[in-house]
Amino acid sequence: MMEVGLTHYLTVGAILFTLGIFAVMTRRNTVALLMGVELILNGANVNFVAFSRFVETSIDGHIMAAFVIVLAAAEAAVALAIVLAMFRNFGTVHVDSVDSLKQ
Amino acid sequence: MSEHAILWTALSVLLLPMLSYVIIFFFGKMLPRKGDWVGVTLLGATLVQAVRIFVHFWQMGDSQLRYEGGFRWLDLGQFTADAGILVDGMTSVMLVVVALVSFLVHLFSVGYMHGDRRYERFFAFLGFFTFSMMGIVLANGLLFLYVFWELVGLASYLLIGFFFHKPSAADANKKAFLTNRVGDFGFFIGIMIFFTAYGTFNYMELFAQMQLAPLTGALLTWAGVGLFMGCIGKSAQAPLHIWLPDAMEGPTPVSALIHAATMVAAGVYMVARLLPLFDPNALLVIAYIGAITAILGATIALVKTDIKKSLAFSTISQLGYMVMAMGVGASAAGMFHLTTHAFFKALLFLGAGSVIHAVHTQEMPLMGGLRKKMPITFVTFFIATLAISGVPFFSGFYSKDAILAGALAFGMQGKTMIPFILAIAAAGITAFYMFRMLFMTFMGKPRDEERYSHAHESPWTMSVPLLILAVLAIVSAGWKGPADSWFSKFVTSYDLPAIAAEYGHQEHHIVESDHHVAVDDHAVAHVDEHADSHAEAAHGDSHGHGHGDAHDDIHHKAHNMAMAMSIAIAGLGIFLSWLAYMKKAFSTEAIRTKLNPLYKVLQNKYYFDEFYAATVYKFVLGFAWLNAAFDRIVIDGIVDGSATVTKIGGWITGSIFDRYVVDGMVNGVGNLIQGAAQGMRRVQTGQVQTYLLYVCTSIVILVFVFRAL
Amino acid sequence: MADHILSWMTFFPVIGAVVIAFIPKGNKEIVKTVAAAAAAVPLILAVRLFIDFDRNLDGFQFIEHFEWIKTFNIEYHMGVDGLSVPMVLLTAFLSFLCIIASWKIEKATKGYFALFLLLEAGMMGVFCALDFFLFYVFWEVMLLPMYFLIGIWGGPRKEYAAIKFFLYTLAGSVLMLLAMIALYLFTTDPATGQTGTFNMLHMFDQANHTGILTLDNVRFALWMGLFIGFAIKVPIFPFHTWLPDAHVEAPTAVSVILAGVLLKMGTYGILRISYPMLPDQAKAFMIPMAILGAINILYGAFCALAQTDMKKLVAYSSVSHMGYVLLGMSAMTEAGINGAVFQMFNHGTITAMMFLCVGVIYDRAHHREINGFGGLGLQMPLYTTVTSFALFAAIGLPGLSGFVSEAMVFMGAFPVHQTITIISAIGIIIGAAYVLWMLQRVFLGTRNEKYDDIQDINSREMFTLVPIGLVVLFLGIYPMPVLNLMKVSLNSLIAVINVAG
């Protein structure tokens, strides 16, 4: 049976990160965009925990992951509030149609 | 009187008329009677002072007596000029003549100018004139002679133009001033030559220097001719006599005072005063000019019908006599004639003024028979006519005779006879035209009843001056022959050796130290210490020095001959005039038509005015116009042209080169940057996703780059 | 004020100008009063200067000497001698009277008076400066107010006249600048022993000249540069055409300053700078200068004779009269140079009177056409008297100051340039001709009924004319007060030139 090693974890993390990047780059809906950001953060989290477990045995990585989770929650709260404000003001949640700063 | 007292008295003679001018000019309007009494009183005081000086010289009886005083007026170190007064016999006579005529003219004007709107100005100007004239008489140096010379010119200008609203008067005063300026131009050059050579303006010092170190030939002649030009202008000698007839536009008292008795005689006085400065050549010029003027004036006076114009030409003619006297070496006779002429010519003018005042015209054909209406004027005018015609026992006879004798002697000494011939002819003509004037004005029947009926004798302020002058016209010659007349007490030739001894040492150093001469010796004809003895001898001779027996003999003979001839020719003139105008033995009309061309020439005053109008005036005005055109077109053209060239150059550099080359470069850079910016701004979309794409792409690129490194 | 009398005279008008700049708009009376006061102070100081000036001292007095720009050895150096004192007096005197004469200026009063005071400061500075750089600065400072005074308050062709004046003068300045720099670079400062000084006193001393300044060709070029620079200001034929235009267009008071003071700067510059710095060249240039003088006299007089505009006539008469100055200067004799400087002073006063007189009639009739008048003598008797006085002064009538200086010039020039002087003397005939002809056409002859109601000269105008008239009369009768000021300095200048020649 194949031993689950560092490489596997990193691969999962990378997949998550890439999916997140892809979501952020392609989705027009702001909520979906935020979900992409969550994926990126969680991709990073997987890496933190993996390195913590395999490379240097300590709890530093875990702590960092916990911080990221908290931060993601806070970020989601703020961002969703912004999305709500945006919807109220512009009547849409599509990022590409909110470009009044550009003019 | 002491020297001090004489000089102060002379100064008061100079300044009292000035005081009159100042008071009347500034306060005349506020004074009662517009201040005419101020002028009359002050001039009376002037006359008294002048007579005091005259009496002093009469008592002393020394023709070489001379008082001089002054102060340093201008001092720059080496260049100095003094102001001062010189009183000698000749001065004292002139002072009395000027003061007396001026006083009488003041008095006469009270009546004559009565009611004029600028009455007070008239008296002010008369005072100013008298002041200036006294200045000429009293000046002791060339500079101040010139100063007062110009000032009498101004006074004359103001008085000729007194009725300036008449265009003819406005023309006349300008003409007088300008003609005089032409003469003054030469006068000034003469002064410059003498000053440059000797470094002084003072008469006596100049005479002394002339003795010690005479100027050489041509320069001296030119200097003399230059000085004489002043006389030509002021004394109305040909060819600058043209202003005097026109000057009759002034009020008649002015004509009497300035243009008959005093100012016009200033030129003669100047030549007499400066006689040692003229060399024989210059004197010859003077003699010719004088003689020509005498005949020229007399012939024109023959045909003029305007009484004042006729008298004006008579004045020109008489002045010619005086000037000729200077030239032929009879300077004392010339001064003598100046004195007597001042009285009888002033009398003639005032008499004419009295007539004009009565009949309101100057045309003699409109007068006639006035002797009944104006007895005083008639008698006095008659006396003056006798005097000027040279009838024995009247003053003019003696003085004119002395001049004719001088001219004859001049000819008999082997020089030219022409001056004498012209002068004796003029004497006959003078007698003729003067009696013509008398007959036409006072005798016969009135030709214009209207005017005749209004005529009346003038008030006492006008007739008293006439009477005084009439007395003087008789007695001013004394009752003796001219050779031993009272005049010789006052006027004789300068005793040059004595003057040289007295003044020579004082200023002699100037000749050497004067750096004008020292620095630039080619500019001035060098003062030649080794005097040209020949020239000096001739010079001294003509001034009547070194009388030899032969010399005296000639003079004696000339005197007798001249007297006989002048009596004869005056008698002839009077007789012909009587035949023509009283007896009507022959018709003047017939002669006039017969000699029409000659008559026309005379009536047009020998076409002098026309000649000047066609040449000098035209040339000067044309040249002025040409200069102005040159200035406007050529010089301004060059200036504006250079501006245009600059503008075109500016257009080429500014509009062509600048726009396409320099601006092209500048704009090119700008465009480049703008273009780049246009490109770049596409990148900045504002889309977060695009930015993210860039980030990711960049990372990928960077990864590859770092791997490559 | 006694310590730095020259600086106070120069800069007090500037203070006045600044004060005027802060007066709110509309207070015209206050502006005028301040201007008059600011011009009165230099006049009072000038009287003080006249009294305190030591007539027997050769050299500069009332010296003020400070460092200014150390890098280039430029100093603030002021002082006066016999040549500059008469000019300073003239400037202070005429500036004050011109302020009074400008009382009627309605257009932009503030600007006018402020500029006028600046102009006075510039002129004063030029006559007092002893540092060449400072001289140049003042020379240019005075140019600008003049440009605006003509260009804004002038007549119909004011722009043309102002620009012509400005460009002409600037062209001269450039030549002067080049010469100045050459002199600066090659003059040794005796204090340090090194070249490079703007101090005029060092430049006067020929021993301080080094390098190219000892070469004849260079000295000639420098002389010509300076001469043309100053000639434009004088103005000497053929550089004179800015003058008639500037005069005709300028307002009365500006014409007075232009003719009365500005023209003198040219001849002042030649005497102050060219003569002592390049005496050998001056001596060599005598004859051309005399010829130019004669041309100026005659050409100006003939041009004046042909004019029909009163102001243009007076302008050309200035050209003619400045010719006398040139003739006298060229003789380099005692009477010549003293006469020339005296003529500068007298021309200043006499021309000022003439322009003021023309201004009086222009204010009333609104034209200056000589042929448009006639018989004014009956309608304006007082004005006729005053104008005749001025005009007779201009033709050199004895008893008035113009005669004394003209006679001195002729007496001084005659021994040196005989023929040229005689030819120039024709100018006295032509001079009388144009003046008398104008007098006749304007004041004498038939009355022009159009002007029956014209007002005679008023008391304010008399106030400006009478003081000048008194000066003219007094100096004509007794000229020594002014001649005493100048003779010691000028005689030593003549000595310098004659040594060099």
Tab-separated table of N, CA and C in Angstrom, chain B residues 108-170:
chain	number	residue	atom	x	y	z
B	108	PHE	N	5.884	161.766	-27.157
B	108	PHE	CA	5.048	161.783	-28.359
B	108	PHE	C	4.030	160.639	-28.329
B	109	SER	N	4.487	159.478	-27.838
B	109	SER	CA	3.620	158.302	-27.857
B	109	SER	C	2.434	158.438	-26.918
B	110	VAL	N	2.592	159.248	-25.877
B	110	VAL	CA	1.470	159.437	-24.962
B	110	VAL	C	0.258	159.894	-25.761
B	111	GLY	N	0.496	160.806	-26.717
B	111	GLY	CA	-0.609	161.239	-27.561
B	111	GLY	C	-0.902	160.259	-28.685
B	112	TYR	N	0.156	159.793	-29.310
B	112	TYR	CA	-0.034	159.015	-30.535
B	112	TYR	C	-0.680	157.668	-30.271
B	113	MET	N	-0.268	157.002	-29.182
B	113	MET	CA	-0.768	155.642	-28.930
B	113	MET	C	-2.004	155.646	-28.056
B	114	HIS	N	-2.509	156.820	-27.763
B	114	HIS	CA	-3.633	156.930	-26.837
B	114	HIS	C	-4.782	156.002	-27.247
B	115	GLY	N	-5.234	155.235	-26.274
B	115	GLY	CA	-6.399	154.391	-26.530
B	115	GLY	C	-6.074	153.028	-27.113
B	116	ASP	N	-4.817	152.734	-27.337
B	116	ASP	CA	-4.474	151.403	-27.858
B	116	ASP	C	-4.669	150.370	-26.750
B	117	ARG	N	-5.113	149.165	-27.143
B	117	ARG	CA	-5.406	148.167	-26.104
B	117	ARG	C	-4.139	147.635	-25.446
B	118	ARG	N	-3.026	147.756	-26.120
B	118	ARG	CA	-1.781	147.314	-25.487
B	118	ARG	C	-0.875	148.511	-25.196
B	119	TYR	N	-1.544	149.610	-24.787
B	119	TYR	CA	-0.838	150.868	-24.513
B	119	TYR	C	0.350	150.675	-23.582
B	120	GLU	N	0.151	149.945	-22.459
B	120	GLU	CA	1.232	149.839	-21.467
B	120	GLU	C	2.384	148.995	-22.005
B	121	ARG	N	2.030	147.978	-22.824
B	121	ARG	CA	3.086	147.159	-23.417
B	121	ARG	C	4.011	148.009	-24.286
B	122	PHE	N	3.409	148.953	-24.973
B	122	PHE	CA	4.188	149.800	-25.866
B	122	PHE	C	5.269	150.545	-25.090
B	123	PHE	N	4.870	151.120	-23.965
B	123	PHE	CA	5.854	151.861	-23.174
B	123	PHE	C	6.887	150.925	-22.571
B	124	ALA	N	6.424	149.739	-22.188
B	124	ALA	CA	7.376	148.768	-21.646
B	124	ALA	C	8.436	148.431	-22.689
B	125	PHE	N	7.988	148.154	-23.907
B	125	PHE	CA	8.939	147.778	-24.963
B	125	PHE	C	9.875	148.939	-25.299
B	126	LEU	N	9.325	150.146	-25.287
B	126	LEU	CA	10.197	151.303	-25.548
B	126	LEU	C	11.304	151.375	-24.511
B	127	GLY	N	10.930	151.120	-23.243
B	127	GLY	CA	11.934	151.137	-22.184
B	127	GLY	C	12.976	150.065	-22.408
B	128	PHE	N	12.494	148.893	-22.797
B	128	PHE	CA	13.413	147.784	-23.042
B	128	PHE	C	14.363	148.122	-24.185
B	129	PHE	N	13.809	148.731	-25.222
B	129	PHE	CA	14.663	149.106	-26.346
B	129	PHE	C	15.735	150.093	-25.896
B	130	THR	N	15.317	151.093	-25.136
B	130	THR	CA	16.280	152.118	-24.732
B	130	THR	C	17.395	151.479	-23.902
B	131	PHE	N	17.005	150.566	-23.020
B	131	PHE	CA	18.007	149.847	-22.227
B	131	PHE	C	19.014	149.145	-23.133
B	132	SER	N	18.507	148.397	-24.109
B	132	SER	CA	19.411	147.633	-24.971
B	132	SER	C	20.322	148.556	-25.770
B	133	MET	N	19.726	149.649	-26.225
B	133	MET	CA	20.509	150.579	-27.038
B	133	MET	C	21.610	151.220	-26.205
B	134	MET	N	21.267	151.574	-24.976
B	134	MET	CA	22.283	152.108	-24.070
B	134	MET	C	23.379	151.079	-23.849
B	135	GLY	N	22.972	149.812	-23.805
B	135	GLY	CA	23.955	148.742	-23.633
B	135	GLY	C	24.946	148.721	-24.777
B	136	ILE	N	24.450	148.855	-26.000
B	136	ILE	CA	25.364	148.882	-27.158
B	136	ILE	C	26.331	150.037	-27.022
B	137	VAL	N	25.780	151.172	-26.620
B	137	VAL	CA	26.616	152.372	-26.554
B	137	VAL	C	27.682	152.222	-25.469
B	138	LEU	N	27.301	151.616	-24.344
B	138	LEU	CA	28.197	151.601	-23.195
B	138	LEU	C	29.115	150.392	-23.137
B	139	ALA	N	28.817	149.333	-23.891
B	139	ALA	CA	29.599	148.107	-23.754
B	139	ALA	C	31.082	148.388	-23.984
B	140	ASN	N	31.911	147.667	-23.224
B	140	ASN	CA	33.347	147.878	-23.416
B	140	ASN	C	34.013	146.660	-24.035
B	141	GLY	N	33.211	145.720	-24.524
B	141	GLY	CA	33.797	144.532	-25.124
B	141	GLY	C	32.883	143.970	-26.189
B	142	LEU	N	33.467	143.151	-27.056
B	142	LEU	CA	32.703	142.626	-28.178
B	142	LEU	C	31.557	141.734	-27.734
B	143	LEU	N	31.775	140.946	-26.658
B	143	LEU	CA	30.751	139.994	-26.255
B	143	LEU	C	29.472	140.715	-25.853
B	144	PHE	N	29.641	141.746	-25.011
B	144	PHE	CA	28.432	142.433	-24.567
B	144	PHE	C	27.881	143.363	-25.636
B	145	LEU	N	28.737	143.776	-26.527
B	145	LEU	CA	28.216	144.492	-27.690
B	145	LEU	C	27.250	143.577	-28.428
B	146	TYR	N	27.681	142.321	-28.614
B	146	TYR	CA	26.828	141.366	-29.317
B	146	TYR	C	25.557	141.090	-28.526
B	147	VAL	N	25.697	140.965	-27.219
B	147	VAL	CA	24.519	140.706	-26.368
B	147	VAL	C	23.467	141.787	-26.589
B	148	PHE	N	23.874	143.040	-26.455
B	148	PHE	CA	22.891	144.115	-26.581
B	148	PHE	C	22.452	144.300	-28.026
B	149	TRP	N	23.347	143.973	-28.909
B	149	TRP	CA	23.047	143.988	-30.350
B	149	TRP	C	21.823	143.125	-30.630
B	150	GLU	N	21.831	141.925	-30.051
B	150	GLU	CA	20.702	141.012	-30.241
B	150	GLU	C	19.465	141.517	-29.501
B	151	LEU	N	19.698	142.115	-28.352
B	151	LEU	CA	18.546	142.579	-27.572
B	151	LEU	C	17.827	143.729	-28.272
B	152	VAL	N	18.560	144.633	-28.903
B	152	VAL	CA	17.844	145.671	-29.662
B	152	VAL	C	17.099	145.021	-30.817
B	153	GLY	N	17.682	143.950	-31.349
B	153	GLY	CA	16.968	143.210	-32.391
B	153	GLY	C	15.642	142.699	-31.879
B	154	LEU	N	15.652	142.177	-30.655
B	154	LEU	CA	14.412	141.683	-30.058
B	154	LEU	C	13.433	142.836	-29.852
B	155	ALA	N	13.937	143.944	-29.324
B	155	ALA	CA	13.061	145.089	-29.087
B	155	ALA	C	12.438	145.539	-30.398
B	156	SER	N	13.268	145.570	-31.427
B	156	SER	CA	12.772	145.956	-32.741
B	156	SER	C	11.703	144.974	-33.209
B	157	TYR	N	11.972	143.674	-32.988
B	157	TYR	CA	11.002	142.640	-33.366
B	157	TYR	C	9.668	142.874	-32.672
B	158	LEU	N	9.738	143.135	-31.376
B	158	LEU	CA	8.503	143.298	-30.611
B	158	LEU	C	7.745	144.539	-31.040
B	159	LEU	N	8.485	145.602	-31.365
B	159	LEU	CA	7.810	146.852	-31.681
B	159	LEU	C	7.314	146.909	-33.117
B	160	ILE	N	8.068	146.305	-34.036
B	160	ILE	CA	7.557	146.248	-35.417
B	160	ILE	C	6.264	145.448	-35.426
B	161	GLY	N	6.279	144.380	-34.623
B	161	GLY	CA	5.100	143.523	-34.587
B	161	GLY	C	4.090	143.965	-33.551
B	162	PHE	N	4.119	145.235	-33.197
B	162	PHE	CA	3.214	145.668	-32.134
B	162	PHE	C	1.754	145.481	-32.540
B	163	PHE	N	1.475	145.786	-33.796
B	163	PHE	CA	0.112	145.513	-34.310
B	163	PHE	C	0.148	144.142	-34.971
B	164	PHE	N	0.412	143.122	-34.160
B	164	PHE	CA	0.743	141.812	-34.747
B	164	PHE	C	-0.454	141.135	-35.389
B	165	HIS	N	-1.633	141.676	-35.124
B	165	HIS	CA	-2.804	141.053	-35.744
B	165	HIS	C	-2.886	141.365	-37.239
B	166	LYS	N	-2.091	142.361	-37.662
B	166	LYS	CA	-2.003	142.615	-39.103
B	166	LYS	C	-1.001	141.639	-39.703
B	167	PRO	N	-1.378	140.848	-40.660
B	167	PRO	CA	-0.420	139.891	-41.226
B	167	PRO	C	0.835	140.563	-41.758
B	168	SER	N	0.694	141.775	-42.296
B	168	SER	CA	1.874	142.445	-42.842
B	168	SER	C	2.872	142.752	-41.738
B	169	ALA	N	2.366	143.134	-40.555
B	169	ALA	CA	3.268	143.420	-39.436
B	169	ALA	C	3.944	142.135	-38.973
B	170	ALA	N	3.163	141.056	-38.957
B	170	ALA	CA	3.730	139.784	-38.520
B	170	ALA	C	4.812	139.313	-39.482
